[in-house]
Coordinates of C-alpha atoms in Angstrom, one line a residue:
R298 CA -13.4 -13.0 -60.5
M299 CA -12.2 -16.3 -59.2
A300 CA -11.1 -19.3 -61.2
V301 CA -10.9 -22.9 -60.0
I302 CA -9.0 -25.5 -62.0
C303 CA -9.7 -29.2 -61.1
C304 CA -7.9 -32.1 -62.5
A305 CA -9.8 -35.4 -63.0
T306 CA -8.9 -38.7 -64.6
P307 CA -11.1 -41.3 -66.3
S308 CA -9.1 -44.1 -64.6
E309 CA -11.2 -46.3 -62.4
L310 CA -8.2 -46.5 -60.0
Y311 CA -8.8 -42.9 -59.0
L312 CA -12.6 -42.9 -59.2
E313 CA -13.1 -41.8 -55.6
E314 CA -10.6 -38.9 -55.8
T315 CA -12.1 -37.7 -59.1
R316 CA -15.6 -37.8 -57.6
S317 CA -14.5 -35.8 -54.5
T318 CA -12.6 -33.3 -56.7
L319 CA -15.7 -32.7 -58.8
Q320 CA -17.9 -32.3 -55.7
F321 CA -15.4 -29.7 -54.4
A322 CA -15.5 -27.9 -57.8
S323 CA -19.3 -27.9 -57.7
R324 CA -19.2 -26.3 -54.2
A325 CA -16.5 -23.9 -55.2
K326 CA -18.6 -22.5 -58.0
L327 CA -21.1 -21.4 -55.4
V328 CA -18.6 -19.2 -53.5
K329 CA -19.3 -15.5 -53.9
T330 CA -16.3 -13.2 -53.5
R331 CA -16.3 -9.5 -52.7
A332 CA -12.8 -8.1 -53.0
Q333 CA -11.8 -4.9 -51.4
V334 CA -8.5 -3.2 -50.7
N335 CA -7.2 -3.3 -47.2
E336 CA -6.0 0.1 -46.2
V337 CA -3.3 0.2 -43.6
M338 CA -2.9 3.7 -42.4
D339 CA -0.9 5.3 -39.7
E340 CA -2.6 7.7 -37.3
R341 CA -1.6 10.8 -39.3
S342 CA -3.0 9.4 -42.6
L343 CA -6.2 8.3 -40.8
I344 CA -6.7 11.8 -39.3
K345 CA -6.2 13.5 -42.7
K346 CA -8.6 11.1 -44.3
L347 CA -11.3 11.8 -41.6
Q348 CA -10.7 15.5 -41.9
R349 CA -11.2 15.4 -45.7
E350 CA -14.4 13.4 -45.2
L351 CA -15.6 16.0 -42.6
K352 CA -14.7 18.9 -44.9
E353 CA -16.5 17.3 -47.8
A354 CA -19.6 16.7 -45.7
R355 CA -19.6 20.3 -44.5
R356 CA -19.2 21.5 -48.0
N357 CA -22.1 19.4 -49.2
A358 CA -24.2 20.8 -46.3
A359 CA -23.2 24.4 -47.2
N360 CA -24.1 23.9 -50.9
G361 CA -27.4 22.2 -50.1
G362 CA -26.1 19.0 -51.5
G363 CA -29.0 16.9 -50.3
Q364 CA -29.8 15.7 -46.8
V365 CA -26.9 15.9 -44.4
D366 CA -26.4 13.0 -42.0
T367 CA -25.6 14.9 -38.9
Q368 CA -25.1 11.7 -36.9
K369 CA -22.4 10.6 -39.4
M370 CA -20.8 14.0 -39.3
K371 CA -20.7 13.9 -35.5
E372 CA -19.3 10.4 -35.5
C373 CA -16.5 11.5 -37.9
E374 CA -15.7 14.5 -35.7
E375 CA -15.6 12.2 -32.6
E376 CA -13.4 9.6 -34.4
A377 CA -11.0 12.4 -35.6
A378 CA -10.8 13.7 -32.0
R379 CA -10.0 10.2 -30.7
D380 CA -7.3 9.7 -33.3
R381 CA -5.8 13.1 -32.4
N382 CA -5.7 12.2 -28.8
A383 CA -4.2 8.8 -29.5
R384 CA -1.5 10.4 -31.7
R385 CA -0.8 13.0 -29.0
K386 CA -0.4 10.2 -26.4
A387 CA 1.9 8.2 -28.7
E388 CA 4.1 11.3 -29.3
Q389 CA 4.3 11.9 -25.6
D390 CA 5.3 8.2 -24.9
L391 CA 7.9 8.5 -27.7
Q392 CA 9.3 11.7 -26.2
R393 CA 9.5 10.0 -22.7
L394 CA 11.3 7.0 -24.2
K395 CA 13.8 9.2 -26.0
E396 CA 14.5 11.2 -22.8
S397 CA 14.9 8.0 -20.8
I398 CA 17.3 6.5 -23.3
L399 CA 19.4 9.7 -23.6
K400 CA 19.6 9.9 -19.8
G401 CA 20.6 6.3 -19.6
G402 CA 17.8 5.6 -17.1
V403 CA 15.7 2.5 -16.7
L404 CA 12.4 2.5 -18.5
G405 CA 9.6 2.9 -16.0
N406 CA 5.8 3.1 -16.5
L407 CA 4.8 4.3 -19.9

């Protein structure tokens, strides 16, 4: 839920400001909000989440839990594979950085 508090005055001195405030309040009442939690996940958490979703989808398919969306399952598998590859590459880059720092060398192409 969203609440808007508007302050208005009966004074003629501020008539125009009060009018514009009430117009704003009228428009603000029409605003529809849909709140959702922003999830910020690292690669490891994202991979685990996708693997859980995939495991659940496979379990539902094995139990005959309704129509299985094979396209969605395939997309989950592909996304998990992409995330695994990205994580592997990040770990390799990190290892190269560590080795370069330990050797005292200049950082080259990463």
